[in-house]
PDB file of C-alpha atoms in Angstrom:
ATOM      1  CA  MET A  83      22.796  32.298  -7.506  1.00  0.00           C
ATOM      2  CA  SER A  84      22.605  28.810  -5.839  1.00  0.00           C
ATOM      3  CA  ALA A  85      20.229  27.685  -3.481  1.00  0.00           C
ATOM      4  CA  VAL A  86      22.897  27.595  -0.775  1.00  0.00           C
ATOM      5  CA  ALA A  87      24.352  31.060  -2.215  1.00  0.00           C
ATOM      6  CA  LEU A  88      20.366  32.576  -1.471  1.00  0.00           C
ATOM      7  CA  CYS A  89      20.480  30.836   2.059  1.00  0.00           C
ATOM      8  CA  ALA A  90      23.744  31.894   2.943  1.00  0.00           C
ATOM      9  CA  LEU A  91      22.082  35.690   2.903  1.00  0.00           C
ATOM     10  CA  PHE A  92      20.244  35.079   5.076  1.00  0.00           C
ATOM     11  CA  VAL A  93      23.440  34.997   7.543  1.00  0.00           C
ATOM     12  CA  THR A  94      24.948  38.151   6.517  1.00  0.00           C
ATOM     13  CA  ALA A  95      21.828  39.912   6.545  1.00  0.00           C
ATOM     14  CA  SER A  96      21.161  38.657   9.893  1.00  0.00           C
ATOM     15  CA  ALA A  97      24.139  39.589  10.680  1.00  0.00           C
ATOM     16  CA  GLU A  98      24.196  42.758   9.538  1.00  0.00           C
ATOM     17  CA  GLY A  99      20.936  43.420  11.474  1.00  0.00           C
ATOM     18  CA  GLY A 100      19.065  43.419   7.630  1.00  0.00           C
ATOM     19  CA  THR A 101      16.766  41.099   5.643  1.00  0.00           C
ATOM     20  CA  PRO A 102      17.978  39.328   2.477  1.00  0.00           C
ATOM     21  CA  GLU A 103      16.523  40.931  -0.513  1.00  0.00           C
ATOM     22  CA  PHE A 104      14.969  37.675  -1.935  1.00  0.00           C
ATOM     23  CA  TYR A 105      13.292  37.113   1.326  1.00  0.00           C
ATOM     24  CA  LYS A 106      11.728  40.687   0.662  1.00  0.00           C
ATOM     25  CA  GLU A 107      10.603  39.003  -2.815  1.00  0.00           C
ATOM     26  CA  ALA A 108       9.356  36.288  -1.294  1.00  0.00           C
ATOM     27  CA  GLU A 109       7.007  38.099   1.288  1.00  0.00           C
ATOM     28  CA  ALA A 110       6.136  40.103  -1.612  1.00  0.00           C
ATOM     29  CA  GLY A 111       4.441  36.894  -2.893  1.00  0.00           C
ATOM     30  CA  GLN A 112       7.101  35.838  -5.723  1.00  0.00           C
ATOM     31  CA  ALA A 113       6.764  31.972  -6.303  1.00  0.00           C
ATOM     32  CA  TRP A 114      10.563  31.257  -6.880  1.00  0.00           C
ATOM     33  CA  ALA A 115      12.079  33.611  -3.796  1.00  0.00           C
ATOM     34  CA  GLN A 116       8.980  31.483  -1.694  1.00  0.00           C
ATOM     35  CA  TYR A 117      10.168  28.123  -2.875  1.00  0.00           C
ATOM     36  CA  GLU A 118      14.014  29.262  -1.952  1.00  0.00           C
ATOM     37  CA  VAL A 119      13.031  30.260   1.508  1.00  0.00           C
ATOM     38  CA  GLY A 120      11.302  27.035   1.765  1.00  0.00           C
ATOM     39  CA  GLU A 121      14.742  24.967   0.898  1.00  0.00           C
ATOM     40  CA  CYS A 122      16.312  27.724   3.707  1.00  0.00           C
ATOM     41  CA  TYR A 123      14.169  26.062   6.129  1.00  0.00           C
ATOM     42  CA  TYR A 124      13.903  22.778   5.189  1.00  0.00           C
ATOM     43  CA  HIS A 125      17.844  22.024   5.004  1.00  0.00           C
ATOM     44  CA  GLY A 126      18.768  24.625   7.690  1.00  0.00           C
ATOM     45  CA  ARG A 127      20.534  27.208   5.350  1.00  0.00           C
ATOM     46  CA  GLY A 128      20.741  29.963   6.738  1.00  0.00           C
ATOM     47  CA  VAL A 129      17.902  29.649   9.416  1.00  0.00           C
ATOM     48  CA  SER A 130      17.137  27.376  12.366  1.00  0.00           C
ATOM     49  CA  LYS A 131      15.592  23.700  10.641  1.00  0.00           C
ATOM     50  CA  ASP A 132      12.212  24.072  10.592  1.00  0.00           C
ATOM     51  CA  TYR A 133      10.043  21.999   8.474  1.00  0.00           C
ATOM     52  CA  ALA A 134       6.504  23.349   9.657  1.00  0.00           C
ATOM     53  CA  GLU A 135       8.339  27.139   8.069  1.00  0.00           C
ATOM     54  CA  ALA A 136       9.538  25.080   5.228  1.00  0.00           C
ATOM     55  CA  VAL A 137       5.815  23.372   4.578  1.00  0.00           C
ATOM     56  CA  LYS A 138       4.124  27.234   4.805  1.00  0.00           C
ATOM     57  CA  TRP A 139       6.630  28.726   2.184  1.00  0.00           C
ATOM     58  CA  TYR A 140       6.762  25.818  -0.082  1.00  0.00           C
ATOM     59  CA  ARG A 141       2.506  26.196   0.519  1.00  0.00           C
ATOM     60  CA  LYS A 142       2.586  30.021  -0.691  1.00  0.00           C
ATOM     61  CA  ALA A 143       4.367  29.056  -4.042  1.00  0.00           C
ATOM     62  CA  ALA A 144       2.772  25.952  -5.130  1.00  0.00           C
ATOM     63  CA  ASP A 145      -0.525  27.718  -4.857  1.00  0.00           C
ATOM     64  CA  GLN A 146       1.451  29.801  -7.736  1.00  0.00           C
ATOM     65  CA  GLY A 147       2.263  27.290  -9.737  1.00  0.00           C
ATOM     66  CA  ASN A 148       6.047  26.454  -8.784  1.00  0.00           C
ATOM     67  CA  ALA A 149       6.482  22.815  -9.580  1.00  0.00           C
ATOM     68  CA  GLN A 150       9.727  22.706  -7.831  1.00  0.00           C
ATOM     69  CA  ALA A 151       7.397  23.896  -4.506  1.00  0.00           C
ATOM     70  CA  GLN A 152       4.622  21.283  -5.404  1.00  0.00           C
ATOM     71  CA  PHE A 153       7.312  18.226  -5.015  1.00  0.00           C
ATOM     72  CA  SER A 154       9.280  19.607  -2.175  1.00  0.00           C
ATOM     73  CA  LEU A 155       5.294  19.653  -0.602  1.00  0.00           C
ATOM     74  CA  GLY A 156       4.234  16.650  -1.900  1.00  0.00           C
ATOM     75  CA  TRP A 157       7.015  15.524  -0.272  1.00  0.00           C
ATOM     76  CA  CYS A 158       6.786  16.764   2.904  1.00  0.00           C
ATOM     77  CA  TYR A 159       3.558  15.506   3.205  1.00  0.00           C
ATOM     78  CA  ALA A 160       4.741  11.930   2.032  1.00  0.00           C
ATOM     79  CA  ASP A 161       7.247  12.145   4.373  1.00  0.00           C
ATOM     80  CA  GLY A 162       5.657  13.701   7.390  1.00  0.00           C
ATOM     81  CA  LYS A 163       7.680  16.750   7.837  1.00  0.00           C
ATOM     82  CA  GLY A 164       6.431  19.819   9.147  1.00  0.00           C
ATOM     83  CA  VAL A 165       2.584  18.130   8.642  1.00  0.00           C
ATOM     84  CA  SER A 166       1.094  15.030   9.609  1.00  0.00           C
ATOM     85  CA  ARG A 167       1.981  12.067   6.981  1.00  0.00           C
ATOM     86  CA  ASN A 168      -1.188  12.083   4.047  1.00  0.00           C
ATOM     87  CA  TYR A 169      -0.475  10.130   0.703  1.00  0.00           C
ATOM     88  CA  ALA A 170      -3.330  11.623  -1.005  1.00  0.00           C
ATOM     89  CA  GLU A 171      -2.129  15.280  -0.572  1.00  0.00           C
ATOM     90  CA  ALA A 172       1.117  14.022  -1.328  1.00  0.00           C
ATOM     91  CA  VAL A 173      -0.566  12.492  -4.726  1.00  0.00           C
ATOM     92  CA  LYS A 174      -2.322  15.525  -5.173  1.00  0.00           C
ATOM     93  CA  TRP A 175       0.963  17.754  -5.109  1.00  0.00           C
ATOM     94  CA  TYR A 176       3.337  15.042  -6.616  1.00  0.00           C
ATOM     95  CA  ARG A 177       0.780  14.953  -9.539  1.00  0.00           C
ATOM     96  CA  LYS A 178       0.648  19.005 -10.506  1.00  0.00           C
ATOM     97  CA  ALA A 179       4.014  19.174 -10.584  1.00  0.00           C
ATOM     98  CA  ALA A 180       4.816  16.360 -12.748  1.00  0.00           C
ATOM     99  CA  GLU A 181       1.931  17.290 -15.039  1.00  0.00           C
ATOM    100  CA  GLN A 182       4.468  19.922 -15.619  1.00  0.00           C
ATOM    101  CA  GLY A 183       7.311  17.842 -16.269  1.00  0.00           C
ATOM    102  CA  ASP A 184       9.080  18.041 -12.588  1.00  0.00           C
ATOM    103  CA  ALA A 185      10.874  14.355 -13.312  1.00  0.00           C
ATOM    104  CA  LYS A 186      10.896  13.994  -9.056  1.00  0.00           C
ATOM    105  CA  ALA A 187       7.545  14.439  -8.898  1.00  0.00           C
ATOM    106  CA  GLN A 188       7.078  12.312 -11.676  1.00  0.00           C
ATOM    107  CA  CYS A 189       8.964   9.978  -9.996  1.00  0.00           C
ATOM    108  CA  GLY A 190       7.176  10.097  -6.788  1.00  0.00           C
ATOM    109  CA  LEU A 191       3.890   9.497  -8.509  1.00  0.00           C
ATOM    110  CA  GLY A 192       4.755   6.343 -10.255  1.00  0.00           C
ATOM    111  CA  LEU A 193       5.802   5.179  -6.667  1.00  0.00           C
ATOM    112  CA  CYS A 194       3.005   6.003  -5.250  1.00  0.00           C
ATOM    113  CA  TYR A 195       0.834   4.175  -8.540  1.00  0.00           C
ATOM    114  CA  GLU A 196       3.548   1.534  -7.636  1.00  0.00           C
ATOM    115  CA  THR A 197       2.714   1.162  -4.168  1.00  0.00           C
ATOM    116  CA  GLY A 198      -0.426   2.234  -3.899  1.00  0.00           C
ATOM    117  CA  GLU A 199      -0.139   4.616  -1.226  1.00  0.00           C
ATOM    118  CA  GLY A 200      -2.526   7.862  -1.283  1.00  0.00           C
ATOM    119  CA  VAL A 201      -3.844   6.379  -5.122  1.00  0.00           C
ATOM    120  CA  SER A 202      -4.785   2.808  -6.027  1.00  0.00           C
ATOM    121  CA  LYS A 203      -2.021   0.606  -6.993  1.00  0.00           C
ATOM    122  CA  ASP A 204      -1.913   0.773 -10.720  1.00  0.00           C
ATOM    123  CA  TYR A 205       1.889  -0.452 -12.385  1.00  0.00           C
ATOM    124  CA  ALA A 206       0.608   0.351 -15.894  1.00  0.00           C
ATOM    125  CA  GLU A 207       0.327   4.056 -14.379  1.00  0.00           C
ATOM    126  CA  ALA A 208       3.900   3.485 -12.137  1.00  0.00           C
ATOM    127  CA  VAL A 209       5.253   1.985 -15.501  1.00  0.00           C
ATOM    128  CA  LYS A 210       4.237   5.485 -17.549  1.00  0.00           C
ATOM    129  CA  TRP A 211       5.353   8.073 -14.755  1.00  0.00           C
ATOM    130  CA  TYR A 212       9.003   6.264 -14.183  1.00  0.00           C
ATOM    131  CA  LEU A 213       9.315   6.417 -17.977  1.00  0.00           C
ATOM    132  CA  LEU A 214       8.847   9.971 -18.715  1.00  0.00           C
ATOM    133  CA  SER A 215      11.389  10.762 -15.071  1.00  0.00           C
ATOM    134  CA  ALA A 216      13.612   8.051 -16.516  1.00  0.00           C
ATOM    135  CA  ASP A 217      14.015   9.576 -19.779  1.00  0.00           C
ATOM    136  CA  GLN A 218      14.821  13.120 -18.124  1.00  0.00           C
ATOM    137  CA  GLY A 219      17.566  11.082 -16.808  1.00  0.00           C
ATOM    138  CA  ASN A 220      16.549  10.749 -13.148  1.00  0.00           C
ATOM    139  CA  ALA A 221      18.445   8.142 -11.889  1.00  0.00           C
ATOM    140  CA  ASN A 222      15.895   6.734  -9.117  1.00  0.00           C
ATOM    141  CA  ALA A 223      13.186   6.814 -11.940  1.00  0.00           C
ATOM    142  CA  GLN A 224      15.688   4.330 -14.244  1.00  0.00           C
ATOM    143  CA  PHE A 225      16.205   2.104 -11.426  1.00  0.00           C
ATOM    144  CA  ARG A 226      12.981   1.597 -10.339  1.00  0.00           C
ATOM    145  CA  LEU A 227      11.762   1.147 -14.164  1.00  0.00           C
ATOM    146  CA  GLY A 228      14.308  -1.588 -14.813  1.00  0.00           C
ATOM    147  CA  CYS A 229      12.565  -3.158 -11.623  1.00  0.00           C
ATOM    148  CA  CYS A 230       9.309  -2.992 -13.338  1.00  0.00           C
ATOM    149  CA  TYR A 231      10.741  -4.415 -16.576  1.00  0.00           C
ATOM    150  CA  ARG A 232      12.498  -7.686 -14.229  1.00  0.00           C
ATOM    151  CA  ASN A 233       9.593  -8.319 -12.548  1.00  0.00           C
ATOM    152  CA  GLY A 234       6.391  -7.760 -15.175  1.00  0.00           C
ATOM    153  CA  SER A 235       5.417  -4.815 -13.947  1.00  0.00           C
ATOM    154  CA  GLY A 236       2.862  -2.630 -15.934  1.00  0.00           C
ATOM    155  CA  GLU A 237       3.517  -3.371 -19.566  1.00  0.00           C
ATOM    156  CA  SER A 238       6.125  -5.398 -19.800  1.00  0.00           C
ATOM    157  CA  LYS A 239       6.375  -9.274 -19.304  1.00  0.00           C
ATOM    158  CA  ASP A 240       9.632 -10.089 -17.752  1.00  0.00           C
ATOM    159  CA  PHE A 241      11.759  -7.711 -20.330  1.00  0.00           C
ATOM    160  CA  VAL A 242      14.997  -8.303 -18.476  1.00  0.00           C
ATOM    161  CA  ALA A 243      17.129  -6.979 -21.373  1.00  0.00           C
ATOM    162  CA  GLU A 244      15.312  -3.569 -21.179  1.00  0.00           C
ATOM    163  CA  ALA A 245      15.766  -3.935 -16.758  1.00  0.00           C
ATOM    164  CA  VAL A 246      19.391  -4.314 -17.556  1.00  0.00           C
ATOM    165  CA  LYS A 247      19.286  -1.062 -19.628  1.00  0.00           C
ATOM    166  CA  TRP A 248      17.592   1.274 -16.930  1.00  0.00           C
ATOM    167  CA  PHE A 249      19.796  -0.565 -14.254  1.00  0.00           C
ATOM    168  CA  ARG A 250      22.588   0.796 -16.216  1.00  0.00           C
ATOM    169  CA  LYS A 251      21.407   4.369 -16.671  1.00  0.00           C
ATOM    170  CA  ALA A 252      20.983   4.569 -13.023  1.00  0.00           C
ATOM    171  CA  ALA A 253      23.971   2.760 -12.199  1.00  0.00           C
ATOM    172  CA  GLU A 254      26.188   4.499 -14.682  1.00  0.00           C
ATOM    173  CA  GLN A 255      25.028   7.852 -12.037  1.00  0.00           C
ATOM    174  CA  GLY A 256      26.406   5.978  -8.757  1.00  0.00           C
ATOM    175  CA  ASP A 257      22.986   5.210  -7.898  1.00  0.00           C
ATOM    176  CA  ALA A 258      23.562   1.754  -5.256  1.00  0.00           C
ATOM    177  CA  ASN A 259      20.847  -0.427  -5.758  1.00  0.00           C
ATOM    178  CA  ALA A 260      20.900   0.030  -9.479  1.00  0.00           C
ATOM    179  CA  GLN A 261      24.635  -0.999  -9.302  1.00  0.00           C
ATOM    180  CA  PHE A 262      23.855  -4.198  -7.616  1.00  0.00           C
ATOM    181  CA  ASP A 263      20.779  -5.404  -8.876  1.00  0.00           C
ATOM    182  CA  LEU A 264      23.254  -4.610 -12.273  1.00  0.00           C
ATOM    183  CA  GLY A 265      25.600  -6.581 -10.692  1.00  0.00           C
ATOM    184  CA  TRP A 266      23.006  -9.179  -9.965  1.00  0.00           C
ATOM    185  CA  CYS A 267      21.915  -9.582 -13.741  1.00  0.00           C
ATOM    186  CA  TYR A 268      25.476 -10.665 -14.424  1.00  0.00           C
ATOM    187  CA  GLU A 269      26.175 -12.872 -12.047  1.00  0.00           C
ATOM    188  CA  CYS A 270      23.017 -14.852 -13.389  1.00  0.00           C
ATOM    189  CA  GLY A 271      23.105 -14.051 -17.248  1.00  0.00           C
ATOM    190  CA  ARG A 272      19.436 -12.331 -17.523  1.00  0.00           C
ATOM    191  CA  GLY A 273      19.519  -9.414 -20.503  1.00  0.00           C
ATOM    192  CA  VAL A 274      23.254 -10.075 -20.173  1.00  0.00           C
ATOM    193  CA  GLY A 275      25.748 -12.880 -20.763  1.00  0.00           C
ATOM    194  CA  LYS A 276      26.910 -14.349 -17.680  1.00  0.00           C
ATOM    195  CA  ASP A 277      30.019 -12.908 -16.405  1.00  0.00           C
ATOM    196  CA  MET A 278      31.110 -12.457 -12.773  1.00  0.00           C
ATOM    197  CA  THR A 279      34.194 -10.006 -13.243  1.00  0.00           C
ATOM    198  CA  GLU A 280      31.922  -7.605 -14.251  1.00  0.00           C
ATOM    199  CA  ALA A 281      28.902  -8.306 -11.759  1.00  0.00           C
ATOM    200  CA  VAL A 282      32.186  -8.110  -9.355  1.00  0.00           C
ATOM    201  CA  LYS A 283      32.913  -4.753 -10.660  1.00  0.00           C
ATOM    202  CA  TRP A 284      28.920  -3.306  -9.806  1.00  0.00           C
ATOM    203  CA  TYR A 285      28.932  -5.360  -6.624  1.00  0.00           C
ATOM    204  CA  ARG A 286      32.347  -3.318  -5.457  1.00  0.00           C
ATOM    205  CA  LYS A 287      30.232  -0.506  -6.615  1.00  0.00           C
ATOM    206  CA  ALA A 288      28.162  -0.640  -4.531  1.00  0.00           C
ATOM    207  CA  ALA A 289      29.210  -2.407  -1.619  1.00  0.00           C
ATOM    208  CA  GLU A 290      31.494   1.162  -1.363  1.00  0.00           C
ATOM    209  CA  GLN A 291      28.322   3.033  -0.870  1.00  0.00           C
ATOM    210  CA  GLY A 292      27.249   0.605   1.847  1.00  0.00           C
ATOM    211  CA  HIS A 293      24.654  -1.144   0.298  1.00  0.00           C
ATOM    212  CA  ALA A 294      24.585  -4.008   2.628  1.00  0.00           C
ATOM    213  CA  ASP A 295      23.704  -6.349   0.218  1.00  0.00           C
ATOM    214  CA  ALA A 296      26.128  -5.801  -2.341  1.00  0.00           C
ATOM    215  CA  GLN A 297      28.513  -5.748   0.900  1.00  0.00           C
ATOM    216  CA  TYR A 298      27.560  -9.261   1.890  1.00  0.00           C
ATOM    217  CA  THR A 299      27.738 -10.771  -2.257  1.00  0.00           C
ATOM    218  CA  LEU A 300      30.778  -9.481  -2.522  1.00  0.00           C
ATOM    219  CA  GLY A 301      32.195 -11.037   0.383  1.00  0.00           C
ATOM    220  CA  ASN A 302      30.916 -14.377  -0.772  1.00  0.00           C
ATOM    221  CA  CYS A 303      32.742 -13.820  -4.314  1.00  0.00           C
ATOM    222  CA  TYR A 304      36.256 -13.555  -2.675  1.00  0.00           C
ATOM    223  CA  TYR A 305      34.950 -16.256  -0.625  1.00  0.00           C
ATOM    224  CA  ASP A 306      33.925 -18.913  -3.754  1.00  0.00           C
ATOM    225  CA  CYS A 307      36.801 -17.562  -6.052  1.00  0.00           C
ATOM    226  CA  GLU A 308      34.240 -16.067  -8.342  1.00  0.00           C
ATOM    227  CA  GLY A 309      35.309 -13.188 -10.720  1.00  0.00           C
ATOM    228  CA  VAL A 310      38.202 -12.366  -8.219  1.00  0.00           C
ATOM    229  CA  SER A 311      40.740 -14.404  -6.579  1.00  0.00           C
ATOM    230  CA  LYS A 312      40.194 -16.474  -3.137  1.00  0.00           C
ATOM    231  CA  ASP A 313      40.762 -14.527  -0.359  1.00  0.00           C
ATOM    232  CA  ILE A 314      39.134 -15.012   2.882  1.00  0.00           C
ATOM    233  CA  THR A 315      40.151 -11.868   4.569  1.00  0.00           C
ATOM    234  CA  GLU A 316      38.948 -10.230   1.815  1.00  0.00           C
ATOM    235  CA  ALA A 317      35.483 -11.688   2.410  1.00  0.00           C
ATOM    236  CA  VAL A 318      35.044 -10.976   6.167  1.00  0.00           C
ATOM    237  CA  LYS A 319      35.884  -7.448   5.572  1.00  0.00           C
ATOM    238  CA  TRP A 320      32.995  -6.860   3.580  1.00  0.00           C
ATOM    239  CA  TRP A 321      30.839  -9.898   5.309  1.00  0.00           C
ATOM    240  CA  ARG A 322      31.696  -7.614   8.293  1.00  0.00           C
ATOM    241  CA  LEU A 323      30.698  -4.548   6.705  1.00  0.00           C
ATOM    242  CA  ALA A 324      26.905  -5.931   5.476  1.00  0.00           C
ATOM    243  CA  ALA A 325      26.712  -7.092   9.266  1.00  0.00           C
ATOM    244  CA  GLU A 326      27.135  -4.213  11.004  1.00  0.00           C
ATOM    245  CA  GLN A 327      24.644  -2.911   8.796  1.00  0.00           C
ATOM    246  CA  GLY A 328      22.258  -5.701  10.013  1.00  0.00           C
ATOM    247  CA  ASP A 329      22.754  -8.496   7.334  1.00  0.00           C
ATOM    248  CA  ALA A 330      21.512 -11.641   8.968  1.00  0.00           C
ATOM    249  CA  ASP A 331      23.512 -13.942   6.599  1.00  0.00           C
ATOM    250  CA  ALA A 332      26.448 -12.332   6.370  1.00  0.00           C
ATOM    251  CA  GLN A 333      26.231 -12.075  10.545  1.00  0.00           C
ATOM    252  CA  PHE A 334      26.656 -16.142  10.490  1.00  0.00           C
ATOM    253  CA  ARG A 335      29.057 -16.209   7.918  1.00  0.00           C
ATOM    254  CA  LEU A 336      31.154 -13.888   9.923  1.00  0.00           C
ATOM    255  CA  GLY A 337      30.519 -15.653  12.949  1.00  0.00           C
ATOM    256  CA  VAL A 338      31.649 -19.319  11.400  1.00  0.00           C
ATOM    257  CA  CYS A 339      34.291 -17.389  10.399  1.00  0.00           C
ATOM    258  CA  TYR A 340      35.571 -16.338  13.900  1.00  0.00           C
ATOM    259  CA  ALA A 341      34.669 -20.153  14.476  1.00  0.00           C
ATOM    260  CA  ASN A 342      37.002 -21.783  12.447  1.00  0.00           C
ATOM    261  CA  GLY A 343      39.204 -18.513  12.244  1.00  0.00           C
ATOM    262  CA  TRP A 344      39.199 -18.822   8.668  1.00  0.00           C
ATOM    263  CA  GLY A 345      40.649 -14.724   8.238  1.00  0.00           C
ATOM    264  CA  VAL A 346      40.420 -13.373  11.354  1.00  0.00           C
ATOM    265  CA  SER A 347      42.079 -14.957  14.476  1.00  0.00           C
ATOM    266  CA  GLU A 348      39.832 -17.876  16.059  1.00  0.00           C
ATOM    267  CA  ASP A 349      37.072 -16.828  18.635  1.00  0.00           C
ATOM    268  CA  MET A 350      34.385 -18.622  19.941  1.00  0.00           C
ATOM    269  CA  THR A 351      32.781 -15.341  22.255  1.00  0.00           C
ATOM    270  CA  GLU A 352      33.006 -13.728  18.837  1.00  0.00           C
ATOM    271  CA  ALA A 353      31.382 -16.228  16.639  1.00  0.00           C
ATOM    272  CA  VAL A 354      28.921 -16.769  19.239  1.00  0.00           C
ATOM    273  CA  LYS A 355      27.891 -12.984  19.557  1.00  0.00           C
ATOM    274  CA  TRP A 356      27.484 -13.051  15.458  1.00  0.00           C
ATOM    275  CA  TRP A 357      25.469 -16.531  15.735  1.00  0.00           C
ATOM    276  CA  GLN A 358      23.194 -14.748  18.255  1.00  0.00           C
ATOM    277  CA  LYS A 359      22.384 -11.599  16.008  1.00  0.00           C
ATOM    278  CA  ALA A 360      21.488 -13.950  13.404  1.00  0.00           C
ATOM    279  CA  ALA A 361      19.827 -16.129  15.305  1.00  0.00           C
ATOM    280  CA  GLU A 362      17.826 -13.095  16.471  1.00  0.00           C
ATOM    281  CA  GLN A 363      16.985 -12.077  13.165  1.00  0.00           C
ATOM    282  CA  GLY A 364      15.629 -15.829  12.035  1.00  0.00           C
ATOM    283  CA  ASN A 365      18.874 -17.141  10.884  1.00  0.00           C
ATOM    284  CA  GLU A 366      18.152 -20.844  11.174  1.00  0.00           C
ATOM    285  CA  ALA A 367      21.727 -22.480  10.424  1.00  0.00           C
ATOM    286  CA  ALA A 368      22.845 -19.251  13.150  1.00  0.00           C
ATOM    287  CA  ALA A 369      20.131 -20.533  15.395  1.00  0.00           C
ATOM    288  CA  ASP A 370      21.654 -24.645  14.899  1.00  0.00           C
ATOM    289  CA  ASN A 371      24.584 -23.477  15.827  1.00  0.00           C
ATOM    290  CA  LEU A 372      23.662 -21.996  18.724  1.00  0.00           C
ATOM    291  CA  ARG A 373      22.040 -24.878  20.242  1.00  0.00           C
ATOM    292  CA  LYS A 374      25.231 -27.431  19.315  1.00  0.00           C
ATOM    293  CA  LEU A 375      26.974 -25.751  21.686  1.00  0.00           C
ATOM    294  CA  LYS A 376      24.925 -26.434  24.059  1.00  0.00           C
ATOM    295  CA  PHE A 377      25.750 -30.181  24.054  1.00  0.00           C
TER     296      PHE A 377
END
């Protein structure tokens, strides 16, 4: 039975004035059931969301060696949900689960080693755990591993072709960050032949998932006629989406479009609005345009 179906039993049993069987199993000490009760409280499935109660049940299961519960307890410590944020405790529980082969925990532990949260920064150790997780198909680990190879972190020395391999694996699973980075590799010819059509393909996939950098870059592609036919209206569309998420470069370009009537009706009030937003984030070009308006 799925976790959602199990949690739904809370609703049914409560409506009938009883207690679901798996909750009784949890109270009797069954680790799998304790973990599922924790999931119900964490996600608010069948019961009111209660992170502290989720932590209580995760801990019961984790103490019995349940790897999923160990990861979830580590996640709560890392995120400060139901407990005070404590990266050292997060690492402790991630490690217990990771050593049992839990892919999410392996990725989490790798990230702790990469960032130095709860443990001394160690890129080689980060790569080790990312690789174990990535080999199990974890998209986030595949993306992080790709970044390590691209940046020359850990065992690697700018193995860009290897980075592309892992970005592609994550991108094909729908990871927006990996899709954007794979697009960048195609645009720059890093680890693959330069191919703007392929770059645009991956930028679009990421942009459609709300990735602001991809939206801004896709707008640039339409404006500069790179990998697609020139289309100012389409450029404005993507710059606007990025600008609304706070991308300063997109805000500046959107302001330029309003100032010149490119892809939109000319509107200096709108132009100033977007330049102000960009300038507040340190965009010098936007600040310069605002200064010029005073003369």
